[in-house]
Every structure is written in C-alpha cells, then in structure tokens.
XYZ file of C-alpha atoms in Angstrom:
471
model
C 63.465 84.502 103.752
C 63.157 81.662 101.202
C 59.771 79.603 101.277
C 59.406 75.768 101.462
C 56.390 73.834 100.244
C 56.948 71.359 102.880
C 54.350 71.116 105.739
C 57.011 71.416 109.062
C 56.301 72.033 112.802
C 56.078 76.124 113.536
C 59.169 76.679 115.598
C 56.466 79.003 117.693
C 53.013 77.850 117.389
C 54.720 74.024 117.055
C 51.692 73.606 114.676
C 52.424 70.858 111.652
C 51.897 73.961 108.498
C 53.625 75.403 105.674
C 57.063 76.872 107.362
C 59.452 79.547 105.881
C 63.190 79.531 107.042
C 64.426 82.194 108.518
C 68.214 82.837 107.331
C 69.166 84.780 110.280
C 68.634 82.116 113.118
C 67.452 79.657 110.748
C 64.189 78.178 112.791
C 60.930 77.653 110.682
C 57.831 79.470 111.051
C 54.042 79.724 109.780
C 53.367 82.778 107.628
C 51.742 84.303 111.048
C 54.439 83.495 113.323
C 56.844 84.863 110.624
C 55.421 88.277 110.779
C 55.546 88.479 113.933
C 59.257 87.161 113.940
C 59.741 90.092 111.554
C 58.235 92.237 113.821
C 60.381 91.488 116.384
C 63.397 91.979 114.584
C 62.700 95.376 113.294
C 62.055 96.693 116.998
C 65.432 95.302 117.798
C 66.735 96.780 114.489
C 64.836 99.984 116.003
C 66.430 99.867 119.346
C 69.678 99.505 117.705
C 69.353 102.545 115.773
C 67.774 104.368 118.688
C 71.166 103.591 121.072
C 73.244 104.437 117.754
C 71.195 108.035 117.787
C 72.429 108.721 121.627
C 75.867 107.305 121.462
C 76.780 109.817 118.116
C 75.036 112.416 120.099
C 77.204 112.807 123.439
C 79.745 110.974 120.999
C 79.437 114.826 119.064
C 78.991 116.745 122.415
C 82.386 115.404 123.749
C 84.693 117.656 124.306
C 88.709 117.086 125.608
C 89.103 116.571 129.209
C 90.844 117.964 131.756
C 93.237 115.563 131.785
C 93.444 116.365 127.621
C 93.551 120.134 128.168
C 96.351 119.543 130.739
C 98.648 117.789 128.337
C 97.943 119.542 125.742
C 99.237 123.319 128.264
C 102.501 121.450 128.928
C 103.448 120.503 125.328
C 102.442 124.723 124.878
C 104.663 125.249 127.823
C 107.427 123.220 125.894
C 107.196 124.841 122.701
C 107.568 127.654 124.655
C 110.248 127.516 126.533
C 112.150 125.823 123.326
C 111.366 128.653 121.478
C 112.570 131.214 123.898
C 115.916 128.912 124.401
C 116.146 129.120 120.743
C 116.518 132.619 120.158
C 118.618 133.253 123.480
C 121.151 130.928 121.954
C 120.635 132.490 118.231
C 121.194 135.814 120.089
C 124.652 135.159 121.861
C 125.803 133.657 118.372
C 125.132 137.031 117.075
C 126.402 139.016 119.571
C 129.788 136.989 119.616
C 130.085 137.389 115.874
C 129.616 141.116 116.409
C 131.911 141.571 119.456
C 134.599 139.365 117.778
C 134.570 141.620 114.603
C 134.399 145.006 116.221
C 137.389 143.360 118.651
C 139.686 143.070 115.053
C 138.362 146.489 114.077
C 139.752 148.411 116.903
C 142.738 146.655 117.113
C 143.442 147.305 113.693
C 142.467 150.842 114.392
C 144.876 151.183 116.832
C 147.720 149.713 114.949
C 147.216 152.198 112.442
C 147.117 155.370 115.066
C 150.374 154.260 116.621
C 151.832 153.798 113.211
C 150.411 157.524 112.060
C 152.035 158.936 115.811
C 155.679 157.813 114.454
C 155.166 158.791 111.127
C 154.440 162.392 112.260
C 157.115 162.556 115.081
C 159.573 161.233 111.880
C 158.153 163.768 109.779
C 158.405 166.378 112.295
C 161.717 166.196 114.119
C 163.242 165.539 110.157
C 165.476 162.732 112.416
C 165.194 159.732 110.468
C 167.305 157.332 108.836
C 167.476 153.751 106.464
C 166.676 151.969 109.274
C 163.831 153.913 110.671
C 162.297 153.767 107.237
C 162.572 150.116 106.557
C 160.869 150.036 110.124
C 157.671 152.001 109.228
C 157.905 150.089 105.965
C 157.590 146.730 107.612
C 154.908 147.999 110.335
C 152.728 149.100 107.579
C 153.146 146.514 105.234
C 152.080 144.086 108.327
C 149.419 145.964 109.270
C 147.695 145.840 106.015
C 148.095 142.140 105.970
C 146.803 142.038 108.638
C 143.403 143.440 107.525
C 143.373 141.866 104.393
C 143.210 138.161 106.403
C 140.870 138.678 108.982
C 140.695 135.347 110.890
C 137.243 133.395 109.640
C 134.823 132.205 111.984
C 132.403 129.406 110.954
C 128.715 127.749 112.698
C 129.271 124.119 114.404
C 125.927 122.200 114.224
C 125.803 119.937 117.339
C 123.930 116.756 116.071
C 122.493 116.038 119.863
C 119.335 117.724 120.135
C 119.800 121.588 121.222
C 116.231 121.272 123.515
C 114.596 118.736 125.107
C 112.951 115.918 122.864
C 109.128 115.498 123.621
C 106.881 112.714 122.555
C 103.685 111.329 123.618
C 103.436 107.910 124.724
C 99.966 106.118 124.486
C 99.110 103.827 127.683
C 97.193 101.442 125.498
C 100.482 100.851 123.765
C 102.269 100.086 127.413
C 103.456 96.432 127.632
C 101.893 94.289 129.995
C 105.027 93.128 131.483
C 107.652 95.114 133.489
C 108.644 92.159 135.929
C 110.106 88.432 135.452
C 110.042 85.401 137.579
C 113.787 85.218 139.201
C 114.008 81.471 138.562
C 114.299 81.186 135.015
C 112.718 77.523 132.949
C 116.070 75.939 130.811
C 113.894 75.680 127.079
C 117.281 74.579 125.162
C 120.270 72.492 126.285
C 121.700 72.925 129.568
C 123.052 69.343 129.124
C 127.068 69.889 129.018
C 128.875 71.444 125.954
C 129.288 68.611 123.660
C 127.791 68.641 120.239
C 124.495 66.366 120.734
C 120.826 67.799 119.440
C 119.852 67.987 123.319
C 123.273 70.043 124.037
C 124.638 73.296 122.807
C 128.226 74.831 123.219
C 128.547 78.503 123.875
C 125.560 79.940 122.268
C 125.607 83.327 121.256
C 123.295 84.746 119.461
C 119.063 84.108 119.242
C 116.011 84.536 117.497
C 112.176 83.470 118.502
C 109.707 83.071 116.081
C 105.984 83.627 116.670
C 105.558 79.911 117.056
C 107.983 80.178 120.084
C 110.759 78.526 118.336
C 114.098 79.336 119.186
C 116.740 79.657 116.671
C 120.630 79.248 118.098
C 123.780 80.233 117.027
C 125.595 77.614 118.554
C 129.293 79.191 118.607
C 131.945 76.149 119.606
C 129.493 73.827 117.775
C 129.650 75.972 114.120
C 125.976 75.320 113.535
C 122.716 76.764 113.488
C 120.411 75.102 115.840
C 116.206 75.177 115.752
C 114.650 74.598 119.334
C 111.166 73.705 118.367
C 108.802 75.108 121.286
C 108.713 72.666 124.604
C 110.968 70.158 122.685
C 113.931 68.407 124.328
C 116.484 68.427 121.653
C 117.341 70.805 118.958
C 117.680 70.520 114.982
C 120.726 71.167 113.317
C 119.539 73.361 110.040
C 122.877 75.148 109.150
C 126.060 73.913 109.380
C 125.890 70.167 109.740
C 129.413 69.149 109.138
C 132.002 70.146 111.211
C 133.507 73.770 110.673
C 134.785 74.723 106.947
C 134.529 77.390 104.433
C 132.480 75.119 102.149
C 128.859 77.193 101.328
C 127.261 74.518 103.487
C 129.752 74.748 106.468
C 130.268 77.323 109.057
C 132.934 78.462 111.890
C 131.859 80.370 114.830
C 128.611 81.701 114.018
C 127.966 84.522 116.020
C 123.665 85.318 115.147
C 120.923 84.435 113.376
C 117.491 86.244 112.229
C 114.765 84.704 110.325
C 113.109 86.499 107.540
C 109.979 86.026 107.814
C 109.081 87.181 104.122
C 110.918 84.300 102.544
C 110.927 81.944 105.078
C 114.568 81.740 105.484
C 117.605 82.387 107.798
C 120.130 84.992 107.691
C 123.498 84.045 109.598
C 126.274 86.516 110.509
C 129.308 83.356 109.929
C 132.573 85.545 111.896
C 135.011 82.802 111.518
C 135.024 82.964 107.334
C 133.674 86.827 107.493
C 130.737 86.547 105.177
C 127.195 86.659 105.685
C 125.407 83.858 104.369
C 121.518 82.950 104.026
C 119.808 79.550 104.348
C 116.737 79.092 101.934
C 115.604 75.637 101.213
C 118.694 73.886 102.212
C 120.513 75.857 99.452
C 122.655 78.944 100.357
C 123.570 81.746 99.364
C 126.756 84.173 100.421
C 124.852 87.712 101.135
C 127.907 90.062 102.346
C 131.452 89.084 101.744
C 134.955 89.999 103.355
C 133.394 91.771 106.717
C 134.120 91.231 109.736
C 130.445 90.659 110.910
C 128.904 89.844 114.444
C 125.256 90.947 115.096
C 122.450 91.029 112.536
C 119.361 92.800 112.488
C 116.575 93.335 109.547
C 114.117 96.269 110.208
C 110.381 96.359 109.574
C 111.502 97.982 105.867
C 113.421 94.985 105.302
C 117.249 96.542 105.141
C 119.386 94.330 106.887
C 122.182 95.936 109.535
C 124.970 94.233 110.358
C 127.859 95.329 113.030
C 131.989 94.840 111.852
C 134.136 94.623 115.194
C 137.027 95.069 113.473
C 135.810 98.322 111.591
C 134.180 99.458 114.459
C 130.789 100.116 112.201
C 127.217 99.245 111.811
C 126.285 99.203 108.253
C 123.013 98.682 106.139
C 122.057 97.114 103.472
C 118.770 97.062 101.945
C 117.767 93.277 101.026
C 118.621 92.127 97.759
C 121.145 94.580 96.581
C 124.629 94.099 98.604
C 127.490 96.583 97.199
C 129.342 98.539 99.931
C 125.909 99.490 102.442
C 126.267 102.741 104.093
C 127.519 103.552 107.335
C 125.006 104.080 109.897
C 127.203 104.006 113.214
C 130.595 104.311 113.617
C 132.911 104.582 110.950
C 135.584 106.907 112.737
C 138.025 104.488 113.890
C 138.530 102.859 117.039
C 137.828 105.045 120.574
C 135.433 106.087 122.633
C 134.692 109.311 121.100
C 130.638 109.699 120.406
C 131.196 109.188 116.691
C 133.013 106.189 117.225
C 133.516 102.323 118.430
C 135.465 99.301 120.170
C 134.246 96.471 119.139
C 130.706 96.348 118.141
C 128.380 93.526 118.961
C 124.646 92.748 118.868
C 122.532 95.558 117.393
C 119.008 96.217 117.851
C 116.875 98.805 115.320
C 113.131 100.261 116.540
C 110.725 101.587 114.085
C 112.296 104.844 113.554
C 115.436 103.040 112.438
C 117.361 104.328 114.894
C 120.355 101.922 115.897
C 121.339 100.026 119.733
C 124.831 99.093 119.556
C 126.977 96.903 121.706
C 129.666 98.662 122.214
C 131.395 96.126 123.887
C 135.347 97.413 124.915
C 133.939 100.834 125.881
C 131.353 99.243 128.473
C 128.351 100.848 127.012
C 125.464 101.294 124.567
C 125.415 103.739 121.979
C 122.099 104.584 120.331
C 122.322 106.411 116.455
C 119.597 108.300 115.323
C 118.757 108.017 111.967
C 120.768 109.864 109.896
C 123.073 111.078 113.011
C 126.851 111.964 112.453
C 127.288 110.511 116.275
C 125.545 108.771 118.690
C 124.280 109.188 122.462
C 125.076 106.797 125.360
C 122.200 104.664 126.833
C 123.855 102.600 129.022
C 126.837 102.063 130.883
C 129.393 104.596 129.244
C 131.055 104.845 133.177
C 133.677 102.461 132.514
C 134.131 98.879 133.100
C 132.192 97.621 136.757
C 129.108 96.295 138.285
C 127.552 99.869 139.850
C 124.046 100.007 138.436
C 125.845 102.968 136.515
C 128.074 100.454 134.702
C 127.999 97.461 132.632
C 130.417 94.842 131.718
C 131.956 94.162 127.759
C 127.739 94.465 127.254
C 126.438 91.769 124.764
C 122.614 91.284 123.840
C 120.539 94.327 123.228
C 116.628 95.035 123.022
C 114.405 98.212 123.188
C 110.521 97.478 123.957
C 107.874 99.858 122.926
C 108.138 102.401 125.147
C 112.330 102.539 124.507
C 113.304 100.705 127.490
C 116.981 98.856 126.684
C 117.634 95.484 127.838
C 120.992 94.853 128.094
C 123.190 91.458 128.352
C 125.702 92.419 131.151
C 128.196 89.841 130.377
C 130.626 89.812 132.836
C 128.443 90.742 135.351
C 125.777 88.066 134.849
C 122.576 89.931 134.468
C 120.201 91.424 132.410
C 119.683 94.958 133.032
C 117.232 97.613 131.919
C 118.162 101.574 131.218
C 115.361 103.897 130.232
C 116.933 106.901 128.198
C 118.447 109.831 129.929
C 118.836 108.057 132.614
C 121.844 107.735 134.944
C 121.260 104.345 136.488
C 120.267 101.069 135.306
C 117.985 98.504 136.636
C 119.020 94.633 137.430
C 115.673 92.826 135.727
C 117.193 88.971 136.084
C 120.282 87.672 136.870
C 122.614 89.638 139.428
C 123.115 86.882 141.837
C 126.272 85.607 141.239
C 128.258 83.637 138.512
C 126.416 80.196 138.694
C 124.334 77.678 137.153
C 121.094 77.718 139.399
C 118.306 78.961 137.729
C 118.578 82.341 139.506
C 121.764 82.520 138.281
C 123.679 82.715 135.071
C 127.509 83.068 133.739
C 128.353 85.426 130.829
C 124.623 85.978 129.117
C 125.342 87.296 125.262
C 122.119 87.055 123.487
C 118.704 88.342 124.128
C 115.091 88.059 122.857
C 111.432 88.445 123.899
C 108.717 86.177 122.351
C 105.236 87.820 121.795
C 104.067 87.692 125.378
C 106.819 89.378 127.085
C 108.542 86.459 128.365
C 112.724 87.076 128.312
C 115.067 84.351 126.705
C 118.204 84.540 127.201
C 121.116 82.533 125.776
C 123.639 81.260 128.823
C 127.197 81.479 127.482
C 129.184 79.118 129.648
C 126.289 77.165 130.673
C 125.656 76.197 127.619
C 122.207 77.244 127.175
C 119.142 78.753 126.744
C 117.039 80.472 129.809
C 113.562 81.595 129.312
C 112.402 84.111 132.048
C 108.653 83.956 132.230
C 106.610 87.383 132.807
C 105.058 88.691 135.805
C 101.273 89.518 134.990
C-alpha cells in the first residue's frame, strides 16, 4: 500500500480523511477502513488456500479409473499376444533351419551308403574294370563336393511391421471438424483463365498462412500468386514477366510453401527443374537439375521435395543442398512397394514419415522414417471411381489423428482414407465434373487453414474453393 498526504473521500466510509491506495483494486481508504480492507483480503487469501488444501487432497487420493484400468489391460493384452506371436514365428525360423540342415545331412548320408554298397559288391565279386573305376571315382569326388558347398540360407527382415502397431490417441487432441459444407465459397479467381490479378489459369499447387492468405501456384500463368484473405484479386509476387529461365522468371510452377522462419517462399519451378526461393524480391536457386513437383518443409525445417521423373522423394535439410538423401522411392519406375510412377504432392507429419502422390499407380504410398519401402494408404486398386480407388491422385494431407485427404483428380473429389483401411470416404466433391459450387473438375492441390476449413485449388476451373467446416 503506498500512503498519500492528501485528505480524499474514503471509498467506504465516503468520509473527506487521509486515504491510502490500495494497489490491488486501487480505491482509497481511511487507515480504519484499510484494515478492514486487509482483513477482507486475507480471509479470501484464506479461503483460497483452504479450497487449494481439498483440491491437492482428493487431487492425491485419485486413483486411475475404470475406464484407465481398462486401457491400460488391453495394451497388456497386446504386448501379450505380440510377444507370444514373436516367439511362434522365432520358433518356426528355427525349426526350418534345423529341418533344412538335417534334410542335407541324410541325403548326404545316403549318397555315401549307396556309394560304400558298390564299392563292396566291386570289391567282392573282384569284377571290375577302367570304367567302373572312373565311375566310383566321379561319384565320390561329387559327393564330397557336395558336402563341402552346402547351400547357404540367410534371414529376410520384412520392413512392414511383423505385429500390429498400437498407439494411444488423446480425445483432447481430436479435431473439431470431421464434416464440410457441400457448397463450397470461390476465395480466389473463378473468373476465366486469362492472366488478370482477379483470374488464375490452372492452379496447382497451395499454401495458407495463419493470416488466411492463400498462396497459388498459378501453372499456365508461370507465376506465384498471393490471395490476401476476403480480397477480390490476387498479387503477383514471383514470376512477373512472362515465362523464362531468368532468376526472376518462372515456367510452370507446380507448388509453393512459405517458410515461416524467414519470411520467404520456396517454389518447386518444373518447367526449368530447379527449386528456387523468393526472399525480399531477390532469389535464390535452392536445388538444381531435378525434376521437382511437390514441396514440403517439416517442423525440423528439412525441406522434401518429390522428382517425377526419378520416381523419388528426397530431403534436404535447409541451408545445405548437395545430393539430399532418398527418403521414398529410388528403385525405378513400377509399382513395386519400394518404388514409384510419377510422384506428386507430398505431405510429412511429425514423425517425418512421408504421403506421396503416387500418381500413375492410382494410390498413396506412406514411408516411414527410415523405411526401405512403403505401405499403401489409399487407392492402390487400380485406376476407377469405387470408394476403393482413386484417380492419377494429386493433393495430399494427414490431420492429427492420420486421416489422409486425398485430391481425386479425375474423379472430382476429395476423399478421406484412415490407415488400414480398405475403403475411402467422399468428404466434398463427388457430384460430377462441373463448375457449381458442389461440384469441381480435376482438384490437384489441397490445404486446411487453422480452423479446419478445406481449400482446394480447382484445376480447370481455374480456381480456388474453400469448403467451410461443419461445427
């Protein structure tokens, strides 16, 4: 409390006397009606410490509920049952390598008994010649052979997971969203495919800030276009000429990211295969000579980018650019599980594990970190419109809970696959090739903003549709 010398009215007695301020609600009081402010506040301060007291005490008397207890039998059960599957399998590895040598053994032993029966019906019946000896010689010199290359036998390591993966998943962390309005808002373009700031032509791939502003790679156009939130034409803020190989020029720019540590933007430029970064109107060549198409930086800061002509995903951490490393694909063109056709977008969660595109083989491949192949997500049933299926997929995204949202492109949807899963579900979109706003023809790229709502960029309509969430 500090103390005045000025006579003041007594916020409580309303009495013209010497007052003190109060810091806390900062009224003035008489010294009387002060202590009995002060009394007032330590019996709340009391109180306080009183409810404190009780809370910490069930607070220490809690113990795990039923609910806990019951979660906590089933992962039990599951390290269980993985541990019994375990040594079952470790068991019939040993038992083949034991039958398969004892196998050789006796058919080596036998070899060697029929060779000893001739050699003693020779030896007895003295009726033997050249030939016959050359015979035994041969026979014996094969058998030993033989035993001195016994065929090897070597362990495979199957990089998919042997049991059942198990995780727990908090509710609290659940999005809030799971559903979209059918009838999506247009937030960029939609105004025919010429090159004006309130038209776009065959964007590809997007990016939303935190602001809500949508960043374009505006294909046809060779630009980079910035959609400022619930504004009615664009900015132009890479690529401003027409198409070149100049550092400030572009041609067919198939994504952009933002990184938001030094405020600049990262563009995957396909038609002069180079990745190039915008920073203060100056740029900068990132990646050369690859044949890039989707970009992606992780919460680490390496950067990914996909090659659809080396049918790869590499990474690169920021600032150092040599060769990268190989984190999907790499084998060659096919549809093997260690391989690609034709990468696309990309999408990497927290644990860095990798969502590719994989556009000619109609499905999604997700990479582990660290995995010498990957699994299939969605699609993976060849090229159709089954919910089993997708069509030369485009945009990818994986929410918390690692639900992918896929761009079916041919099929003109958005669909989402949880993991393990057979089927896939049609979340907007589905209703035909059109231009209503139900509708949409040849999606490619895909984002969420922070509140859930789904932007997607509308190929041949030449624009952008934002999807607003269900609450």
């Amino acid at each position: 409390m500090a103390m005045t010398n000025n006579k003041t009215h007594c916020f409580t007695c309303n009495t013209d006397k010497i007052t003190y301020l109060c810091n806390g609600c900062f009224k003035k009081f008489c010294l009387l009606d002060l202590t009995r402010h002060r009394q007032i506040l330590n019996e709340e301060l009391h109180l306080i410490i009183n409810d404190y007291n009780q809370f910490k005490e069930r607070f220490d008397d809690q113990k795990p509920t039923s609910h806990d207890l019951s979660l906590i039998d089933q992962i039990n059960q599951w390290e269980t049952d993985s541990i019994d599957k375990i040594k079952q399998k470790a068991q019939e590895c040993r038992n083949i390598i034991i039958d398969y040598s004892q196998i050789f053994l006796n058919n080596t032993e036998k070899k060697f008994n029929d060779l000893y029966e001739q050699l003693k019906q020779f030896h007895n019946e003295s009726e033997f010649n050249e030939i016959n000896l050359n015979y035994l010689r041969h026979e014996l010199i094969k058998i030993r052979e033989e035993s001195n290359n016994i065929p090897k036998t070597s362990i495979w390591l199957d990089s998919q997971p042997f049991i059942n993966e198990i995780s727990v998943i908090l509710l609290e962390n659940k999005p809030k969203w799971d559903k979209w309005k059918q009838n999506a808002i247009t937030v960029a373009a939609g105004n025919g495919n010429k090159q004006e700031l309130d038209q776009l032509y065959s964007p590809r791939g997007i990016f939303i800030d935190k602001k809500k502003n949508i960043f374009i790679a505006d294909w046809t156009n060779h630009r980079i276009v910035e959609w400022k939130c619930n504004e009615k034409e664009g900015q132009t803020i890479a690529g401003a000429d027409r198409w070149g190989n100049h550092m400030h020029q572009l041609y067919g720019p198939t994504d952009v990211i933002v990184d938001q540590l030094s405020h600049s933007i990262i563009v995957a430029d396909r038609g002069y295969r180079r990745v190039i970064q915008w920073f203060n109107k100056n740029q900068h060549i990132l990646i050369k000579n690859i044949h890039c198409y989707g970009l992606v930086m992780d919460e680490y800061g390496f950067l990914y980018v996909s090659d659809w002509k080396k049918n790869e995903v590499r990474r690169w951490k920021m600032g150092e650019y040599n060769e990268g490393i190989v984190v999907a694909g790499g084998n060659g063109q096919g549809n093997q599980l260690n391989q690609l056709n034709c990468p696309g977008d990309i999408f990497v969660d927290k644990n860095q594990s990798v969502y590719v595109s994989d556009r000619d083989n109609h499905r999604v491949m997700k990479w582990r970190k660290g995995a010498r192949e990957g699994t299939i997500v969605a699609g993976g049933n060849g090229k159709g419109r089954n919910l089993n299926q997708v069509s030369l997929p485009q945009g990818v995204c994986v929410d918390d809970l690692g639900q992918i949202y896929v761009a079916d492109f041919r099929n003109h949807r958005v669909m989402r696959w949880c993991e393990g899963k057979e089927e896939g579900e049609i979340v907007v979109g589905g209703n035909g090739k059109g231009n209503q706003s139900n509708q949409m023809s040849c999606p490619t790229g895909l984002s969420f903003d922070d509140e859930g709502n789904l932007y997607v960029a509308d190929y041949k309509n030449h624009r952008v549709q934002k999807f607003e969430t269900i609450v």
